[in-house]
């Protein structure tokens, strides 16, 4: 039976699956995403994950008919690399993600690279129901994948719909991990929310029991919502930025539905998804799409990559 390998390289976690033609999982491995100081070392760790997945399924490399790597961007899908790594501890460039996978497989095995949110929307679109779908990920960063009229948008080098870098506030000094100012991700990406809270506290003098001078995390802010003034104000403002960003998405692509995933949304739906739904109508001049959490949970990206690998082999 044919087997297909999928690798999801996220800023926090790396997931690898092997599935058969019926989409049944043959092997599954999940690891922390490597925080290496060189691009070569990062690639080596990805190769180790692929080998571990094959071993977990007692599979030979020759059993894999095709593979797909879904990764955070910005990407160069032609070269098979991450161009920059704004959401990792190390700022790397031209990080190989195709080569470390291809090196574990026979030379004739096709290996594709695609944006992680594009993989997410492939998984969502395969569910059927609608031809115009957006997958929105709210996690360490902010991203989206788009299917319009049944076609997956890829764009130049696979970087279509990099909506985390939409400029929502051009006069803001808030810096995104990419270095730009006023981006959606600068306000709502999980890596940037603690800094946003510190900025609010410094600028407005809001009281808090949270460790502003210590290890403040986004999870701590969500946990303190309703009990801590700064945490509540910060998360409410993140919700507003998300609603503004989603309004831009709807006006740009007119989807029938938006499936929301990513750790922030999956772990805090009442504080992430519901504020978007509540305040979206007032920001739209077109019909509001259905908005819901992805049914694939934290495997939406790797499942979409598996679908892409299956299509690649046909």
Tab-separated table of C-alpha atoms in Angstrom:
chain	number	residue	atom	x	y	z
A	1	UNK	CA	0.000	0.000	0.000
A	2	UNK	CA	1.208	3.500	-0.853
A	3	UNK	CA	2.536	5.675	1.960
A	4	UNK	CA	2.879	9.473	2.124
A	5	UNK	CA	5.019	11.526	4.481
A	6	UNK	CA	4.047	14.957	5.787
A	7	UNK	CA	6.152	17.314	7.893
A	8	UNK	CA	4.783	20.424	9.635
A	9	UNK	CA	7.558	22.812	10.683
A	10	UNK	CA	6.023	25.289	13.103
A	11	UNK	CA	7.725	27.942	15.169
A	12	UNK	CA	7.108	25.915	18.344
A	13	UNK	CA	6.441	22.314	17.325
A	14	UNK	CA	7.387	20.042	14.438
A	15	UNK	CA	4.933	17.274	13.551
A	16	UNK	CA	5.538	14.415	11.157
A	17	UNK	CA	3.008	11.889	9.860
A	18	UNK	CA	2.953	9.001	7.462
A	19	UNK	CA	-0.481	8.149	6.072
A	20	UNK	CA	-1.738	5.562	3.613
A	21	UNK	CA	-4.174	6.058	0.712
A	22	UNK	CA	-7.158	5.932	3.063
A	23	UNK	CA	-5.587	8.701	5.203
A	24	UNK	CA	-5.039	6.273	8.083
A	25	UNK	CA	-1.966	7.245	10.123
A	26	UNK	CA	0.884	4.750	9.837
A	27	UNK	CA	3.352	6.713	11.975
A	28	UNK	CA	3.310	9.899	14.017
A	29	UNK	CA	6.087	11.901	15.726
A	30	UNK	CA	5.907	15.285	17.439
A	31	UNK	CA	8.934	17.234	18.645
A	32	UNK	CA	9.892	20.741	19.656
A	33	UNK	CA	11.023	22.757	16.681
A	34	UNK	CA	14.819	23.005	16.714
A	35	UNK	CA	16.219	26.340	17.863
A	36	UNK	CA	19.583	25.876	16.216
A	37	UNK	CA	22.183	28.534	15.598
A	38	UNK	CA	22.954	27.500	12.013
A	39	UNK	CA	20.724	26.659	9.073
A	40	UNK	CA	22.584	23.373	8.520
A	41	UNK	CA	22.002	22.266	12.128
A	42	UNK	CA	18.312	23.143	11.842
A	43	UNK	CA	18.070	20.983	8.730
A	44	UNK	CA	19.865	18.113	10.430
A	45	UNK	CA	17.249	18.104	13.188
A	46	UNK	CA	14.455	17.932	10.625
A	47	UNK	CA	16.160	14.938	9.043
A	48	UNK	CA	16.306	13.252	12.447
A	49	UNK	CA	12.549	13.770	12.842
A	50	UNK	CA	11.878	12.118	9.493
A	51	UNK	CA	14.050	9.136	10.405
A	52	UNK	CA	12.307	8.822	13.771
A	53	UNK	CA	8.910	8.826	12.055
A	54	UNK	CA	9.899	6.097	9.624
A	55	UNK	CA	11.246	4.059	12.539
A	56	UNK	CA	8.028	4.606	14.513
A	57	UNK	CA	6.041	3.051	11.661
A	58	UNK	CA	8.624	0.347	10.981
A	59	UNK	CA	8.838	1.729	7.447
A	60	UNK	CA	11.622	1.725	4.917
A	61	UNK	CA	12.299	4.975	3.100
A	62	UNK	CA	11.451	3.235	-0.175
A	63	UNK	CA	7.862	2.800	1.045
A	64	UNK	CA	7.204	6.552	0.782
A	65	UNK	CA	5.621	7.535	-2.548
A	66	UNK	CA	5.746	11.301	-1.982
A	67	UNK	CA	6.375	13.827	0.780
A	68	UNK	CA	5.335	17.388	1.553
A	69	UNK	CA	6.874	19.869	3.980
A	70	UNK	CA	4.626	22.628	5.340
A	71	UNK	CA	6.541	25.418	7.040
A	72	UNK	CA	6.179	28.885	8.433
A	73	UNK	CA	7.482	31.529	6.057
A	74	UNK	CA	8.478	33.562	4.284
A	75	UNK	CA	9.511	30.755	1.965
A	76	UNK	CA	11.243	30.126	-1.306
A	77	UNK	CA	9.284	27.070	-2.392
A	78	UNK	CA	11.393	26.719	-5.539
A	79	UNK	CA	14.615	26.474	-3.547
A	80	UNK	CA	12.895	24.567	-0.732
A	81	UNK	CA	14.022	26.983	1.979
A	82	UNK	CA	12.728	29.307	4.670
A	83	UNK	CA	14.043	32.691	3.597
A	84	UNK	CA	14.053	34.153	7.115
A	85	UNK	CA	13.126	32.914	10.588
A	86	UNK	CA	11.477	35.812	12.455
A	87	UNK	CA	9.744	33.525	14.979
A	88	UNK	CA	12.702	31.422	16.133
A	89	UNK	CA	15.273	32.093	18.826
A	90	UNK	CA	17.980	32.315	16.149
A	91	UNK	CA	17.628	34.647	13.181
A	92	UNK	CA	18.575	32.384	10.295
A	93	UNK	CA	18.289	32.823	6.540
A	94	UNK	CA	17.918	30.356	3.669
A	95	UNK	CA	17.104	27.467	5.993
A	96	UNK	CA	16.732	24.181	4.065
A	97	UNK	CA	13.488	22.286	4.632
A	98	UNK	CA	13.146	20.234	1.433
A	99	UNK	CA	16.697	18.869	1.345
A	100	UNK	CA	16.688	17.378	4.879
A	101	UNK	CA	13.545	15.417	4.007
A	102	UNK	CA	14.633	14.445	0.505
A	103	UNK	CA	17.954	13.177	1.868
A	104	UNK	CA	16.079	10.549	3.923
A	105	UNK	CA	14.163	9.226	0.897
A	106	UNK	CA	15.054	7.663	-2.468
A	107	UNK	CA	16.222	10.187	-5.030
A	108	UNK	CA	13.125	9.676	-7.202
A	109	UNK	CA	10.645	10.433	-4.402
A	110	UNK	CA	9.004	13.831	-5.001
A	111	UNK	CA	9.171	16.266	-2.082
A	112	UNK	CA	7.156	19.508	-2.134
A	113	UNK	CA	7.380	22.582	0.093
A	114	UNK	CA	4.404	24.797	0.904
A	115	UNK	CA	3.421	27.429	3.431
A	116	UNK	CA	1.969	25.983	6.624
A	117	UNK	CA	-1.253	27.983	6.384
A	118	UNK	CA	-1.658	26.881	2.759
A	119	UNK	CA	-1.442	23.298	3.990
A	120	UNK	CA	-4.065	24.147	6.591
A	121	UNK	CA	-6.509	25.421	4.010
A	122	UNK	CA	-5.922	22.329	1.852
A	123	UNK	CA	-7.057	20.188	4.782
A	124	UNK	CA	-10.081	22.418	5.333
A	125	UNK	CA	-11.041	22.519	1.663
A	126	UNK	CA	-10.928	18.749	1.370
A	127	UNK	CA	-13.782	18.620	3.884
A	128	UNK	CA	-15.989	19.886	1.069
A	129	UNK	CA	-19.047	22.090	1.604
A	130	UNK	CA	-17.606	25.306	0.184
A	131	UNK	CA	-15.340	26.451	-2.645
A	132	UNK	CA	-14.124	29.649	-0.956
A	133	UNK	CA	-12.301	28.931	2.294
A	134	UNK	CA	-9.735	30.709	4.463
A	135	UNK	CA	-7.668	28.972	7.110
A	136	UNK	CA	-6.460	31.492	9.698
A	137	UNK	CA	-3.756	30.510	12.163
A	138	UNK	CA	-3.329	32.476	15.378
A	139	UNK	CA	-0.304	31.059	17.148
A	140	UNK	CA	3.298	32.198	17.606
A	141	UNK	CA	2.635	34.172	14.452
A	142	UNK	CA	-0.392	35.050	12.319
A	143	UNK	CA	-0.955	33.523	8.890
A	144	UNK	CA	-3.582	32.439	6.402
A	145	UNK	CA	-4.168	30.060	3.533
A	146	UNK	CA	-6.814	30.774	0.922
A	147	UNK	CA	-8.860	28.695	-1.513
A	148	UNK	CA	-10.872	30.754	-4.015
A	149	UNK	CA	-13.282	29.172	-6.484
A	150	UNK	CA	-11.742	25.821	-5.665
A	151	UNK	CA	-8.150	26.882	-6.369
A	152	UNK	CA	-5.411	27.116	-3.735
A	153	UNK	CA	-3.623	30.462	-3.783
A	154	UNK	CA	0.141	29.983	-3.719
A	155	UNK	CA	1.579	33.228	-5.067
A	156	UNK	CA	5.179	34.023	-5.881
A	157	UNK	CA	7.508	31.579	-4.088
A	158	UNK	CA	4.469	30.254	-2.204
A	159	UNK	CA	3.994	33.397	-0.116
A	160	UNK	CA	0.407	34.383	-0.922
A	161	UNK	CA	-1.760	35.633	1.960
A	162	UNK	CA	1.078	36.398	4.401
A	163	UNK	CA	-1.555	38.324	6.296
A	164	UNK	CA	0.396	38.476	9.551
A	165	UNK	CA	2.349	41.280	7.921
A	166	UNK	CA	-0.664	43.358	6.946
A	167	UNK	CA	-0.091	46.830	8.378
A	168	UNK	CA	-3.000	47.483	10.712
A	169	UNK	CA	-1.573	50.602	12.370
A	170	UNK	CA	0.888	52.522	10.160
A	171	UNK	CA	1.766	55.005	12.920
A	172	UNK	CA	2.601	52.345	15.497
A	173	UNK	CA	6.096	51.755	16.831
A	174	UNK	CA	5.210	48.100	17.605
A	175	UNK	CA	7.752	45.954	15.806
A	176	UNK	CA	6.949	42.578	14.301
A	177	UNK	CA	9.487	39.758	14.407
A	178	UNK	CA	10.263	40.599	10.781
A	179	UNK	CA	11.283	44.110	11.803
A	180	UNK	CA	8.268	45.891	10.311
A	181	UNK	CA	6.032	48.189	12.329
A	182	UNK	CA	2.314	48.006	13.019
A	183	UNK	CA	1.797	44.542	11.556
A	184	UNK	CA	-1.109	42.325	12.646
A	185	UNK	CA	1.418	39.836	14.000
A	186	UNK	CA	3.140	42.569	16.020
A	187	UNK	CA	-0.023	42.950	18.087
A	188	UNK	CA	-1.560	39.470	18.035
A	189	UNK	CA	1.196	36.933	17.390
A	190	UNK	CA	1.919	34.874	20.494
A	191	UNK	CA	5.600	35.808	20.408
A	192	UNK	CA	4.710	39.508	20.535
A	193	UNK	CA	1.756	39.702	22.948
A	194	UNK	CA	3.929	39.925	26.125
A	195	UNK	CA	5.819	42.857	24.633
A	196	UNK	CA	2.529	44.481	23.731
A	197	UNK	CA	1.363	44.084	27.356
A	198	UNK	CA	4.560	45.701	28.614
A	199	UNK	CA	4.045	48.566	26.177
A	200	UNK	CA	0.484	49.120	27.419
A	201	UNK	CA	1.625	48.999	31.035
A	202	UNK	CA	4.431	51.503	30.450
A	203	UNK	CA	2.311	53.876	28.383
A	204	UNK	CA	-0.870	53.822	30.446
A	205	UNK	CA	0.269	52.843	33.922
A	206	UNK	CA	-2.140	49.936	34.268
A	207	UNK	CA	-1.730	47.959	37.477
A	208	UNK	CA	-0.790	44.308	37.297
A	209	UNK	CA	0.438	41.430	39.402
A	210	UNK	CA	2.144	39.865	36.411
A	211	UNK	CA	5.968	39.726	36.198
A	212	UNK	CA	6.618	42.498	33.692
A	213	UNK	CA	10.344	42.387	34.464
A	214	UNK	CA	10.469	38.576	34.375
A	215	UNK	CA	9.305	35.683	32.254
A	216	UNK	CA	5.931	37.010	31.126
A	217	UNK	CA	4.204	34.705	28.621
A	218	UNK	CA	1.124	34.956	26.443
A	219	UNK	CA	-0.345	31.970	28.290
A	220	UNK	CA	-0.014	33.879	31.582
A	221	UNK	CA	-1.936	36.821	30.123
A	222	UNK	CA	-4.771	34.598	28.964
A	223	UNK	CA	-4.872	32.816	32.318
A	224	UNK	CA	-5.086	36.130	34.193
A	225	UNK	CA	-7.868	37.517	32.003
A	226	UNK	CA	-10.683	38.930	34.117
A	227	UNK	CA	-8.601	38.901	37.301
A	228	UNK	CA	-5.779	41.229	36.272
A	229	UNK	CA	-6.401	44.654	34.789
A	230	UNK	CA	-3.433	44.653	32.411
A	231	UNK	CA	-4.064	41.093	31.222
A	232	UNK	CA	-7.719	41.870	30.540
A	233	UNK	CA	-6.956	45.067	28.653
A	234	UNK	CA	-4.216	43.426	26.595
A	235	UNK	CA	-6.286	40.415	25.544
A	236	UNK	CA	-9.288	42.629	24.730
A	237	UNK	CA	-7.089	44.772	22.477
A	238	UNK	CA	-5.619	41.685	20.799
A	239	UNK	CA	-9.207	40.630	20.084
A	240	UNK	CA	-9.882	43.987	18.432
A	241	UNK	CA	-6.784	43.716	16.258
A	242	UNK	CA	-7.822	40.209	15.242
A	243	UNK	CA	-11.289	41.451	14.285
A	244	UNK	CA	-9.775	44.234	12.167
A	245	UNK	CA	-7.449	41.757	10.477
A	246	UNK	CA	-10.258	39.298	9.774
A	247	UNK	CA	-12.368	42.116	8.311
A	248	UNK	CA	-9.498	42.799	5.895
A	249	UNK	CA	-9.381	39.104	5.020
A	250	UNK	CA	-13.110	39.008	4.306
A	251	UNK	CA	-12.997	42.108	2.114
A	252	UNK	CA	-9.980	40.784	0.214
A	253	UNK	CA	-11.177	37.225	-0.444
A	254	UNK	CA	-14.942	37.004	0.279
A	255	UNK	CA	-14.761	33.472	1.718
A	256	UNK	CA	-17.771	31.328	2.540
A	257	UNK	CA	-16.127	30.319	5.790
A	258	UNK	CA	-13.018	30.918	7.870
A	259	UNK	CA	-11.570	28.037	9.867
A	260	UNK	CA	-9.396	29.222	12.749
A	261	UNK	CA	-6.509	27.237	14.198
A	262	UNK	CA	-3.198	27.764	15.928
A	263	UNK	CA	-2.393	27.361	19.608
A	264	UNK	CA	-3.818	30.692	20.769
A	265	UNK	CA	-7.200	30.012	19.180
A	266	UNK	CA	-7.384	26.313	20.029
A	267	UNK	CA	-6.487	26.867	23.684
A	268	UNK	CA	-8.546	30.046	24.201
A	269	UNK	CA	-11.528	30.000	21.815
A	270	UNK	CA	-13.768	32.146	24.027
A	271	UNK	CA	-11.123	34.897	24.172
A	272	UNK	CA	-9.845	34.603	20.599
A	273	UNK	CA	-12.557	33.384	18.209
A	274	UNK	CA	-15.684	34.729	19.915
A	275	UNK	CA	-14.493	38.379	20.001
A	276	UNK	CA	-13.893	38.219	16.247
A	277	UNK	CA	-17.401	36.887	15.635
A	278	UNK	CA	-19.019	39.440	17.949
A	279	UNK	CA	-17.454	42.551	16.437
A	280	UNK	CA	-17.042	41.597	12.791
A	281	UNK	CA	-20.414	42.697	11.401
A	282	UNK	CA	-19.797	46.357	12.189
A	283	UNK	CA	-16.581	46.238	10.169
A	284	UNK	CA	-17.938	44.610	7.003
A	285	UNK	CA	-19.602	45.913	3.855
A	286	UNK	CA	-20.044	42.356	2.528
A	287	UNK	CA	-21.721	39.249	3.911
A	288	UNK	CA	-20.038	37.753	6.954
A	289	UNK	CA	-18.633	34.244	6.431
A	290	UNK	CA	-19.101	31.395	8.870
A	291	UNK	CA	-16.245	31.447	11.396
A	292	UNK	CA	-15.334	28.354	13.389
A	293	UNK	CA	-12.460	26.495	14.994
A	294	UNK	CA	-10.801	23.944	12.753
A	295	UNK	CA	-12.025	20.402	13.397
A	296	UNK	CA	-8.502	19.076	12.804
A	297	UNK	CA	-7.113	20.630	15.978
A	298	UNK	CA	-3.335	20.995	16.087
A	299	UNK	CA	-2.876	18.538	13.190
A	300	UNK	CA	-4.600	20.686	10.552
A	301	UNK	CA	-1.308	21.693	8.897
A	302	UNK	CA	0.300	18.258	8.837
A	303	UNK	CA	-2.970	16.743	7.575
A	304	UNK	CA	-3.038	19.270	4.754
A	305	UNK	CA	0.576	18.487	3.921
A	306	UNK	CA	-0.362	14.796	3.730
A	307	UNK	CA	-3.152	15.658	1.276
A	308	UNK	CA	-0.658	17.600	-0.808
A	309	UNK	CA	1.760	14.666	-0.820
A	310	UNK	CA	-1.019	12.348	-2.007
A	311	UNK	CA	-1.841	14.724	-4.856
A	312	UNK	CA	1.861	15.059	-5.688
A	313	UNK	CA	2.130	11.314	-6.273
A	314	UNK	CA	-0.784	11.158	-8.708
